[in-house]
Coordinates of C-alpha atoms and ligand atoms in Angstrom, one line a residue:
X1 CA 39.7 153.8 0.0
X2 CA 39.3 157.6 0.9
X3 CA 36.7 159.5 -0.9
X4 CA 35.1 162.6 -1.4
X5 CA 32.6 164.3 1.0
X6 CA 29.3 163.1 -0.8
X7 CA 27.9 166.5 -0.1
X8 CA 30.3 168.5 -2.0
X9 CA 31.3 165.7 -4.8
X10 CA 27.4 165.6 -6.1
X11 CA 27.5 168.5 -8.3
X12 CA 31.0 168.4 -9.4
X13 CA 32.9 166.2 -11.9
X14 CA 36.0 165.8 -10.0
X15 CA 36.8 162.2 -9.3
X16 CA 35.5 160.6 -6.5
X17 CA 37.8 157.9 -4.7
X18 CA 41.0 159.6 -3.7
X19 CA 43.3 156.7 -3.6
X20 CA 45.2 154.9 -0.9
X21 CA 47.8 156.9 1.1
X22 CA 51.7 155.7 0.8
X23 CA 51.6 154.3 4.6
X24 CA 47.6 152.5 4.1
X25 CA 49.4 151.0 0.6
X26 CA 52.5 149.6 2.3
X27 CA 50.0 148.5 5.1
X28 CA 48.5 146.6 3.0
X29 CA 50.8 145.3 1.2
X30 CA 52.0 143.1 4.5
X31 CA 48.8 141.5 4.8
X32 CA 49.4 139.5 1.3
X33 CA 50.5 136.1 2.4
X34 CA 52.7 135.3 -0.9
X35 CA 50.7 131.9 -1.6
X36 CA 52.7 129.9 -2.8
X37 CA 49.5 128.6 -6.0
X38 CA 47.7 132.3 -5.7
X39 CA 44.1 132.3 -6.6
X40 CA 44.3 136.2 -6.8
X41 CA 46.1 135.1 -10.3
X42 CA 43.6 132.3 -11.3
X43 CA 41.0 135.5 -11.1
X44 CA 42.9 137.9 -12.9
X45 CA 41.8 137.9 -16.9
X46 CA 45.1 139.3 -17.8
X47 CA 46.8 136.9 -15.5
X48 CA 48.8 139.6 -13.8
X49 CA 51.6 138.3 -11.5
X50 CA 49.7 139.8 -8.2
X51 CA 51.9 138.8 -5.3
X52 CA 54.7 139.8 -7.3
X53 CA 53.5 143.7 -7.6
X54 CA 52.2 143.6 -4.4
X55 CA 55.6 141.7 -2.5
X56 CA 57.5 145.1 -4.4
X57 CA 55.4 147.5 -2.8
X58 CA 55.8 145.9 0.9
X59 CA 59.5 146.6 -0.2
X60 CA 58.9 150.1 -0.8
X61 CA 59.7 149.6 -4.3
X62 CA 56.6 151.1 -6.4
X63 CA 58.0 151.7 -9.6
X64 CA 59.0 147.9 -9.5
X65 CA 55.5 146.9 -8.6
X66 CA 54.5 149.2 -11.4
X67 CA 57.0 147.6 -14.1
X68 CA 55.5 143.8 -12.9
X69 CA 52.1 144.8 -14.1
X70 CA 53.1 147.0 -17.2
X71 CA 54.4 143.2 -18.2
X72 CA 50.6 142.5 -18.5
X73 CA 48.7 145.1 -19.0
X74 CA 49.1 148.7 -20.6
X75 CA 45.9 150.6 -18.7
X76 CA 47.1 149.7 -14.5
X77 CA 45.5 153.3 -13.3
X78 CA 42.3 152.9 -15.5
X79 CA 42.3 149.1 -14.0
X80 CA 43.0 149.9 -10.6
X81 CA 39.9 152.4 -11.1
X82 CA 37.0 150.5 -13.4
X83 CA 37.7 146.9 -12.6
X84 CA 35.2 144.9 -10.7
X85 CA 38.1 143.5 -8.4
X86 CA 35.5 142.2 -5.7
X87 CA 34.4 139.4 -8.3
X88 CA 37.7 138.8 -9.8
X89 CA 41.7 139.1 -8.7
X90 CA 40.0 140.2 -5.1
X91 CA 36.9 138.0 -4.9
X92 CA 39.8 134.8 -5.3
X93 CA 42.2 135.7 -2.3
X94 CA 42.3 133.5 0.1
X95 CA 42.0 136.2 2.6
X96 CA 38.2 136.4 1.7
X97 CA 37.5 133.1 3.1
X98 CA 38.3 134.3 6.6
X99 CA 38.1 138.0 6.7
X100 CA 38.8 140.8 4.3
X101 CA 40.7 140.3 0.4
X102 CA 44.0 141.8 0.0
X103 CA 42.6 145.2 -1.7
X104 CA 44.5 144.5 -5.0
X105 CA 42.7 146.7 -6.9
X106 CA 44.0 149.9 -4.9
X107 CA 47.0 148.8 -4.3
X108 CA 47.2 148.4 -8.7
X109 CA 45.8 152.1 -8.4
X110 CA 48.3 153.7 -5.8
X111 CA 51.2 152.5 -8.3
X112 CA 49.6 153.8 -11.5
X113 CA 49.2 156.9 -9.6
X114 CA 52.6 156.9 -7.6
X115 CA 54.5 157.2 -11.0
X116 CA 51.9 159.8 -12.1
X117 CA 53.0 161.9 -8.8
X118 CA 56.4 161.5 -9.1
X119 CA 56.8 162.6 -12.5
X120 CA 58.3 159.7 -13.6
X121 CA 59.9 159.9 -16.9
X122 CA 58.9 156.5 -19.0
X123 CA 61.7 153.7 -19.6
X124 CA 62.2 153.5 -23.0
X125 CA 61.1 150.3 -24.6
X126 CA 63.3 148.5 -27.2
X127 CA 61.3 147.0 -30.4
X128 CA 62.7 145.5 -33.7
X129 CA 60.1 146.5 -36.0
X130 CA 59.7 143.9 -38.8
X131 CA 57.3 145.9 -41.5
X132 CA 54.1 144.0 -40.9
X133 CA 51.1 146.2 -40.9
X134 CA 47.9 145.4 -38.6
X135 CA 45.0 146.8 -39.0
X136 CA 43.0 147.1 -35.7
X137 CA 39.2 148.6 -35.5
X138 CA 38.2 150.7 -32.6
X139 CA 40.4 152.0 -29.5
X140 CA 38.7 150.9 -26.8
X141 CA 40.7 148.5 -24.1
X142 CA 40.4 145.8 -26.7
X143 CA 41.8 147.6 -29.7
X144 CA 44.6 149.5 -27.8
X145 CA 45.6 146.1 -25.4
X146 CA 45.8 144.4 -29.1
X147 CA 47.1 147.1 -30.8
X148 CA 50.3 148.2 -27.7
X149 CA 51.6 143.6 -27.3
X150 CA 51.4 143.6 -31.4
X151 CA 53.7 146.9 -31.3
X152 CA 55.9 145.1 -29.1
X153 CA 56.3 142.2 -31.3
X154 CA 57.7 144.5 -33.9
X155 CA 54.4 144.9 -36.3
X156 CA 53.4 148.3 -37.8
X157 CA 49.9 149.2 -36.2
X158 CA 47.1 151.9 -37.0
X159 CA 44.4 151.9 -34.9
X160 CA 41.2 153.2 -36.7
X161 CA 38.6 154.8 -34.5
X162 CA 35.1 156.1 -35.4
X163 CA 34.7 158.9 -32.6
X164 CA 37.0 162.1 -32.4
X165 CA 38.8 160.7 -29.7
X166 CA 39.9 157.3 -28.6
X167 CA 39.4 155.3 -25.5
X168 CA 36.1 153.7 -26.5
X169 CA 33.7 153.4 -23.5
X170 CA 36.7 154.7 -21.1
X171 CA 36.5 157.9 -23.3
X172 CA 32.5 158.0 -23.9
X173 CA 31.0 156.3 -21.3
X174 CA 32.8 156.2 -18.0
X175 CA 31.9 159.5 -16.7
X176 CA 35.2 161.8 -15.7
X177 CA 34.2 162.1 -11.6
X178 CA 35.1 158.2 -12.2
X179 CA 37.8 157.7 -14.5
X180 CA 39.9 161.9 -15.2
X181 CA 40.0 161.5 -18.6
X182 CA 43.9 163.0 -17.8
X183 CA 44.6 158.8 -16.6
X184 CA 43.2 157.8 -20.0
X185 CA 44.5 160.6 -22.0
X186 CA 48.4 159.3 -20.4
X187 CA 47.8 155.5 -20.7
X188 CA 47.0 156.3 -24.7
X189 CA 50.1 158.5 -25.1
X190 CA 52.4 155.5 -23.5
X191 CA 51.1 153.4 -26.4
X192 CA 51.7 155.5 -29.4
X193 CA 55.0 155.8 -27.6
X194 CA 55.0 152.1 -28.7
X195 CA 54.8 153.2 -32.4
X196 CA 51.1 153.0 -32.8
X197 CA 49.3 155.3 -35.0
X198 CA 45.7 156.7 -34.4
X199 CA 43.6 157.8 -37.3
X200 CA 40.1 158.9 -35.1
X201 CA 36.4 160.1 -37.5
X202 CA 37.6 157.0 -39.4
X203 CA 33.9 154.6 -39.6
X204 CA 35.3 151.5 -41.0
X205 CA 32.5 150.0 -42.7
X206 CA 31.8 153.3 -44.3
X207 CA 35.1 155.7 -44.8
X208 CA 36.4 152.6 -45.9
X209 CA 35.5 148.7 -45.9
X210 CA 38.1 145.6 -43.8
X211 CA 38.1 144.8 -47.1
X212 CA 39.8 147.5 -48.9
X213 CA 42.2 147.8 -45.6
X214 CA 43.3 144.5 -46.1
X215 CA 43.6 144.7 -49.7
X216 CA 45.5 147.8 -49.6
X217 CA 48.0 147.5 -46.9
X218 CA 47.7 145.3 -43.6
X219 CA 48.2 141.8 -43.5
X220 CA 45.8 141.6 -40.8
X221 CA 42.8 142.8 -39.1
X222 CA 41.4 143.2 -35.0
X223 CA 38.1 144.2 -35.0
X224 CA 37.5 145.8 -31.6
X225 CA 34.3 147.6 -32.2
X226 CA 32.3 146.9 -28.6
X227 CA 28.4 146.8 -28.1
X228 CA 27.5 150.3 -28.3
X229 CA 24.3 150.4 -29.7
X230 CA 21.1 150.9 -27.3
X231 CA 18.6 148.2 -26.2
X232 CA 14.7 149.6 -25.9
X233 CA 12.3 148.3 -23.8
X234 CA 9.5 148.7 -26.5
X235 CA 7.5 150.3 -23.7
X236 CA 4.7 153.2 -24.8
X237 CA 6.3 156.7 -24.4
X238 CA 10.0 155.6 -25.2
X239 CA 10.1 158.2 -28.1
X240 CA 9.0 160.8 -25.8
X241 CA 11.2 164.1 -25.2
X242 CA 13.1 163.6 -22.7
X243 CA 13.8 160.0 -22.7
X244 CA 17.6 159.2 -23.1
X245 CA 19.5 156.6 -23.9
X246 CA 22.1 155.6 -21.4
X247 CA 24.9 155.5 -23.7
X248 CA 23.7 159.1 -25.7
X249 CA 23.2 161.4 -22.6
X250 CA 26.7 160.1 -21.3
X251 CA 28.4 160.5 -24.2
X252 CA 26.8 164.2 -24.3
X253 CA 28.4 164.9 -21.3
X254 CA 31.8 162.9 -21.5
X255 CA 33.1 163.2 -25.0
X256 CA 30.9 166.6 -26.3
X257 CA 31.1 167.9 -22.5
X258 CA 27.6 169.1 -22.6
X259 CA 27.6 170.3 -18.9
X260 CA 30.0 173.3 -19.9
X261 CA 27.2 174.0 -22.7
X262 CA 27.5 177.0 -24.3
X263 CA 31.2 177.2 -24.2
X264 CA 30.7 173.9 -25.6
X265 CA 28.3 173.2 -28.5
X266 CA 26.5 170.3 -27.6
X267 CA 23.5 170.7 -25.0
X268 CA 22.1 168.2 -22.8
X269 CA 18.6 168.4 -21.2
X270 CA 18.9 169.4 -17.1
X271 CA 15.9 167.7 -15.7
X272 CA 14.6 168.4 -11.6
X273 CA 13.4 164.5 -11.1
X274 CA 14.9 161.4 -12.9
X275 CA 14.1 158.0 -13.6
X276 CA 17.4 156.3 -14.6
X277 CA 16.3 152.5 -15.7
X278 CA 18.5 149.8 -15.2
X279 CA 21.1 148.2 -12.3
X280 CA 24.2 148.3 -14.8
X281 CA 27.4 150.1 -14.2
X282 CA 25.6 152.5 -16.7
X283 CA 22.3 153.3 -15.0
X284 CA 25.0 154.4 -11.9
X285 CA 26.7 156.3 -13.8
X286 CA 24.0 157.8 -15.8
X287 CA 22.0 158.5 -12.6
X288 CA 25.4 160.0 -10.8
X289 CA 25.4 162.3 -13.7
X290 CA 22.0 163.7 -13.8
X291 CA 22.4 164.5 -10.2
X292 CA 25.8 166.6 -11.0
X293 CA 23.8 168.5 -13.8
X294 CA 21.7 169.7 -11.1
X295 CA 18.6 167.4 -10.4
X296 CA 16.9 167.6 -7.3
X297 CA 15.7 164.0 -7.0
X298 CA 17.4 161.1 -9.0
X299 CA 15.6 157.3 -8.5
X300 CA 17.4 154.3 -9.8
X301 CA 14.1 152.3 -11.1
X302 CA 15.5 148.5 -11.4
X303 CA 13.4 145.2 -11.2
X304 CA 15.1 143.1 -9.1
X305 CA 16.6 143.7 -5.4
X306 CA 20.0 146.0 -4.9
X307 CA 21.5 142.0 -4.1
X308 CA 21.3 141.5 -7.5
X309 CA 22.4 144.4 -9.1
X310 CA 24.9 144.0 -11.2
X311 CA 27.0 147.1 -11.7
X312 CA 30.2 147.1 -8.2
X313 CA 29.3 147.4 -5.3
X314 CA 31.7 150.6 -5.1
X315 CA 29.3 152.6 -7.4
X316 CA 25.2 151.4 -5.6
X317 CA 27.1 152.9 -2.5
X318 CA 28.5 155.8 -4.3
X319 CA 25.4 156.5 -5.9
X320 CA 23.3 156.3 -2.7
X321 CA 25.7 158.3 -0.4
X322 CA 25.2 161.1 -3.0
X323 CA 21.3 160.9 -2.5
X324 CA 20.4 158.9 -5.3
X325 CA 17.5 156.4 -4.3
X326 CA 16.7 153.1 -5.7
X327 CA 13.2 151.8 -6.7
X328 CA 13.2 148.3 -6.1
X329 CA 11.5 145.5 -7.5
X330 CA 9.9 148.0 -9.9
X331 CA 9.6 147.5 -13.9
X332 CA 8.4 150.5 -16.1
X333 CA 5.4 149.7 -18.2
X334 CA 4.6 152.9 -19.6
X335 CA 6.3 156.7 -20.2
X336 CA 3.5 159.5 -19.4
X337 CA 4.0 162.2 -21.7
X338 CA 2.2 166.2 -21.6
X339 CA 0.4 167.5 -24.1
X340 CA 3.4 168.9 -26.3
X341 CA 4.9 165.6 -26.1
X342 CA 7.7 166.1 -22.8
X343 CA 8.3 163.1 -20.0
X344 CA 6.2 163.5 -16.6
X345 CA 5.8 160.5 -15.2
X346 CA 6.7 156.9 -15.5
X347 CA 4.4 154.1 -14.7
X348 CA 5.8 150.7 -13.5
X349 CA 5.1 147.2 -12.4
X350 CA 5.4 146.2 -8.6
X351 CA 7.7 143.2 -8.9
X352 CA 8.2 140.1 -6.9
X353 CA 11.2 137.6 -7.3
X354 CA 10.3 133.7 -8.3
X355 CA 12.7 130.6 -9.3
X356 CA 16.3 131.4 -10.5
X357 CA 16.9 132.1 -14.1
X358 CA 19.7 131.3 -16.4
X359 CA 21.8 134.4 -15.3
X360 CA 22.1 132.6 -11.9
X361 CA 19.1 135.5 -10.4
X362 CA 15.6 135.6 -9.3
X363 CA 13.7 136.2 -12.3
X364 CA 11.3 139.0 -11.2
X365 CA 7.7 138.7 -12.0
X366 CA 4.3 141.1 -11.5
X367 CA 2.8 141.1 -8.5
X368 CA -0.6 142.4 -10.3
X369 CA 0.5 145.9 -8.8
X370 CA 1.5 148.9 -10.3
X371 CA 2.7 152.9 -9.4
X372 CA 3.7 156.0 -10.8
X373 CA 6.6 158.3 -10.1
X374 CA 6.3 162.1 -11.1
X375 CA 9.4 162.8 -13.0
X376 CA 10.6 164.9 -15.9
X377 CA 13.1 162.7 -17.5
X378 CA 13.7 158.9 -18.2
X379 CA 17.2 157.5 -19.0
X380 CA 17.2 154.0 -20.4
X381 CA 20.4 151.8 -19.2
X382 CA 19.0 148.4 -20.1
X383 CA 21.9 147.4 -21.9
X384 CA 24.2 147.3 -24.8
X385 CA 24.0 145.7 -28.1
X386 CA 26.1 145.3 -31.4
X387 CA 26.2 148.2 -33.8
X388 CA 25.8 146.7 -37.2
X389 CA 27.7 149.4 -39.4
X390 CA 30.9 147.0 -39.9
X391 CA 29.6 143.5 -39.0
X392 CA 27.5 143.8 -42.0
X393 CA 30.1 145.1 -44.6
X394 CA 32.2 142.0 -43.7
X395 CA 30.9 139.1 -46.3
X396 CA 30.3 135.7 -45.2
X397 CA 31.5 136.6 -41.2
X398 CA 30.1 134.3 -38.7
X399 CA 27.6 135.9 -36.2
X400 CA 25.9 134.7 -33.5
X401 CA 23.3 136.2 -31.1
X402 CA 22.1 139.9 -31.8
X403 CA 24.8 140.0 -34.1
X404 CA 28.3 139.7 -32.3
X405 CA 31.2 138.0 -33.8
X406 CA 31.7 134.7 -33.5
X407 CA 35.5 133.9 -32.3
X408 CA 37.7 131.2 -30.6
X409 CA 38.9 131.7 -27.4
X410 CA 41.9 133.3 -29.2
X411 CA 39.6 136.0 -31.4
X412 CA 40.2 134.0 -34.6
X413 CA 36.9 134.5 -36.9
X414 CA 35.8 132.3 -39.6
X415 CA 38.0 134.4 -42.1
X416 CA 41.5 134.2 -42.2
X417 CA 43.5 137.3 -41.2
X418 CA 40.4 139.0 -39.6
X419 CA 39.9 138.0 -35.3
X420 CA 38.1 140.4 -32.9
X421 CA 37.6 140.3 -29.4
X422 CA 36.0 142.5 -26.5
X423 CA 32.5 143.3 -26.8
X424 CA 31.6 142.8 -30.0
X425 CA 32.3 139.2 -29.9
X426 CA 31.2 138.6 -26.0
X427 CA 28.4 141.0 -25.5
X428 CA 28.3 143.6 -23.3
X429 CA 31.3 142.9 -20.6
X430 CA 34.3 144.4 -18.6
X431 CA 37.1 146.5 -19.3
X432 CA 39.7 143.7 -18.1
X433 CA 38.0 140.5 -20.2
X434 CA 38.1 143.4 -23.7
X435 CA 42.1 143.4 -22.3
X436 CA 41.9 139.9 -21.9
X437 CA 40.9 139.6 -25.9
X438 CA 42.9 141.8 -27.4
X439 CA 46.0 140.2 -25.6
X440 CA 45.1 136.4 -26.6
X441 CA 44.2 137.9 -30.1
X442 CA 47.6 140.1 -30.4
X443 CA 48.8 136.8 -29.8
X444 CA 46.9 134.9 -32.4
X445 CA 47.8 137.2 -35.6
X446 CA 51.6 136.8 -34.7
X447 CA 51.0 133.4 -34.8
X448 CA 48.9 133.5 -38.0
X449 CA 51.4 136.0 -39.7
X450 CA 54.1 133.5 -39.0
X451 CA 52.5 131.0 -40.5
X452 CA 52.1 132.7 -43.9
X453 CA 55.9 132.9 -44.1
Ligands
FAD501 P1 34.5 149.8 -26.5 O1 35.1 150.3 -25.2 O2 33.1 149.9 -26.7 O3 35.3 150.5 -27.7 C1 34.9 150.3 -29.1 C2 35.4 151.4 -29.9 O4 35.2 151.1 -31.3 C3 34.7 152.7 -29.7 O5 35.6 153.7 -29.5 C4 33.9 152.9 -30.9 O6 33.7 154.3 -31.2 C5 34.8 152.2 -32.0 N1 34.0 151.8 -33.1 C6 32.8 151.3 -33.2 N2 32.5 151.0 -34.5 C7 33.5 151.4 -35.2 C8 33.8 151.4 -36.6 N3 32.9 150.9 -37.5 N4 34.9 151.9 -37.1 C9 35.9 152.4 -36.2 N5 35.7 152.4 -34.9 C10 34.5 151.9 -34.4 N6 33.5 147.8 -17.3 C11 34.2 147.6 -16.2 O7 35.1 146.7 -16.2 N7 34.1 148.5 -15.2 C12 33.3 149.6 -15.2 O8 33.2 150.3 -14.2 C13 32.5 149.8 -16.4 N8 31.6 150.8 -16.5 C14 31.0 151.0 -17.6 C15 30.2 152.2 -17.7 C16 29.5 152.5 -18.9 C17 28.7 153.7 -19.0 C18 29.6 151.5 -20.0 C19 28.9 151.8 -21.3 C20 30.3 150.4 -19.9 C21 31.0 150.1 -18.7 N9 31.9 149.0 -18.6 C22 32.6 148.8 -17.4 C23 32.0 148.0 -19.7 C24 33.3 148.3 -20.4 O9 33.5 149.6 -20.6 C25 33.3 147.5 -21.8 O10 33.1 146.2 -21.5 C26 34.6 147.7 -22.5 O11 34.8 149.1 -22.8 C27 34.6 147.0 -23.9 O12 35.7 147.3 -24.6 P2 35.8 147.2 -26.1 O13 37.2 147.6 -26.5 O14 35.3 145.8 -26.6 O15 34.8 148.2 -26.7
SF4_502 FE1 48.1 137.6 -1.7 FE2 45.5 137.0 -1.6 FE3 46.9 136.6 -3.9 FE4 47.3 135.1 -1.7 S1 45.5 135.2 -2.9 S2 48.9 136.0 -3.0 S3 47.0 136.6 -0.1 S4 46.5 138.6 -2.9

């Protein structure tokens, strides 16, 4: 996919990936062989019919192609942006056996975006609304997946969200040069179109309890909260100043917009040399970030190799075109702090890789080692965990782990009439597999709300 000239795009937030061209779409369209049993499907958590969209695109026909994945999911140009295709829909084509994979994940894009273009106006949608109320909790893709298949089955649905605006991470986290937040801003306003409401600075757990919801007007409850709250390292010098959280500095910048500080009210340190910790999605994002607010040297400090990184493969090359470096094989130990208290250096492990460990990687290990890097700021993007605000005003909910909910495959809890789904029941995962939940749960309540009849 074309991109932006790394030199220019580094200190600007305009998006980065320009998109496949109308001929390179229809290009590729042709090399889809239509298998017959497609594994492209098999990979796809929201099962989208993939040869289908992609055989109406080789026809010319991109609205059609755009109307096949509409049938399963609600977000196709945030999809055909955030989703790690190369270990999903694209890493199961057959293609990738013998040379490239169908690139399904653009091709989802240049539809999305082809309607945007052409100023499409949107086909109405016809629902029979049957009174029902459901409550669902949080708008991130697995509150608003849940919340746009129950409006189509008729029911009457508020979404509650804690924030000022909705979109959840997509909103928060996923930084703009990645994701406009124009896409997001449009996929939302197709699914009030549906009929759903959005009541936003609504904390359930605190403004008001699942309990009083339910006992005041919805027959049930999604609980889409996510995994938002930071992990710590529990390392000397984490409460330095200067050391950020992953998920605080973004949202800084993406929700308060903290790099148009004053005109905005929320500030956001600009440091000259970051550490960003972590391999995530996050730490790429956080570290792409600092650079744009103006940092002259950004290192990506992560303790394996860049093979096992996990965040796409898209964003390490991203990151490193626009100058960012990685520190490999490196675990921070300590966070060297000045005498009034401010980040200068971090101090970490020299690591080697041993046996395989339950994630399926090498589990790093000392190598007796150690080194120091001069910088003025430390980001931590170690990871996600559950926020307990509303898991812990729910009585008697099952939990497991660090506090996620414990569901069924279809989001079904312990209690009847409350299911959840997306990251607060999986821990920290993808933007498709929150989709994925909120469609099997949408599902679930109709099927529990019909059997109260
Ligand atoms: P969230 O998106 O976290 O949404 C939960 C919502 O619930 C939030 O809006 C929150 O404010 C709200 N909420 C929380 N508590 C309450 C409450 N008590 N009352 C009301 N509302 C509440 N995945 C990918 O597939 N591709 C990527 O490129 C990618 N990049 C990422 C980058 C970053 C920086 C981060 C943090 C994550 C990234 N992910 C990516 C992961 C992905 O975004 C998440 O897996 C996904 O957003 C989870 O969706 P969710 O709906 O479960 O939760
Ligand atoms: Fe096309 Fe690949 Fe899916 Fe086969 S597996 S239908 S070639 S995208």
């Amino acid at each position: 996919m074309r991109a932006r000239d790394p030199q220019k795009r580094r200190r600007d937030f305009k998006e980065v990936a320009l998109g496949l061209t109308q001929a390179q779409a229809m290009k590729e369209a042709k090399r889809c062989l239509q298998c017959k049993k497609p594994k492209c499907v098999a990979g796809c958590p929201v099962e989208i019919d993939i040869p289908k969209f992609i055989a109406a695109i080789k026809a010319g026909d991109f609205k059609g192609g755009l109307g096949v994945i509409r049938n399963y999911n609600m977000l196709p140009a945030i999809c055909g942006r955030v989703c790690p295709q190369e270990n999903q829909c694209q890493g199961n084509c057959i293609l990738s056996k013998k040379s490239k994979p169908v690139a399904i994940g653009a091709l989802e894009r240049f539809v999305a975006d082809y309607e945007i273009k052409s100023k499409a106006k949107d086909e109405p949608v016809t629902i029979k609304p049957n009174g029902i109320k459901i409550a669902v909790i949080g708008s991130g893709p697995a509150g608003l997946t849940a919340a746009a298949d129950l409006a189509k089955l008729g029911y009457e649905v508020t979404i509650f969200e804690a924030l000022h605006e909705p979109g959840g991470v997509l909103t928060y986290g996923i930084p703009e040069f990645r994701l406009p937040k124009a896409i997001i801003h449009r996929e939302i306003e197709r699914i009030k179109k549906l009929g759903v409401k959005i009541v936003v600075n609504w904390v359930v757990g605190r403004t008001e309890t699942i309990e009083e919801l339910i006992a005041e007007e919805f027959r049930a409850v999604f609980v889409g909260v996510g995994a938002g709250s930071p992990k710590y390292m529990k390392i000397p010098g984490e409460n330095l100043n200067n050391v950020y959280f992953a998920s605080e500095f973004l949202t800084r910048v993406n929700l308060m917009k903290a790099h148009q500080f004053p005109a905005y009210d929320t500030p956001v340190k600009r440091a000259k040399r970051v550490a960003v910790v972590g391999g995530g999605n996050v730490a790429m994002d956080a570290a792409r970030t600092a650079m744009r607010l103006g940092a002259e040297k950004v290192y990506i400090v992560y303790r394996r190799t860049e093979e096992e990184m996990p965040c796409r493969l898209e964003e390490v090359e991203h990151a490193k075109e626009e100058g960012i470096e990685l520190v490999l094989l490196a675990n921070p130990k300590e966070i060297i702090g000045d005498e009034r208290g401010y980040v200068k250096a971090i101090k970490c492990d020299k690591m080697i890789l041993c046996e395989t460990d339950e994630s399926g990687r090498r589990k790093p290990s000392c190598s007796g080692e150690e080194f120091i890097l001069d910088v003025d700021q430390v980001i931590m993007a170690i990871g996600q965990t559950s926020n307990p605000i509303l898991v812990k005003t729910i009585s008697g909910l099952d939990l497991w782990g660090a506090g996620y909910i414990k569901t069924d495959y279809d989001g079904k809890t312990n209690i009847p009439g409350i299911f959840a789904g997306g990251d607060i029941s999986t821990g920290a995962a993808t933007v498709i597999s929150a989709m994925g939940a909120g469609k099997r749960a949408a599902r679930a309540i109709d099927g529990y709300i019909k059997s109260l009849r």
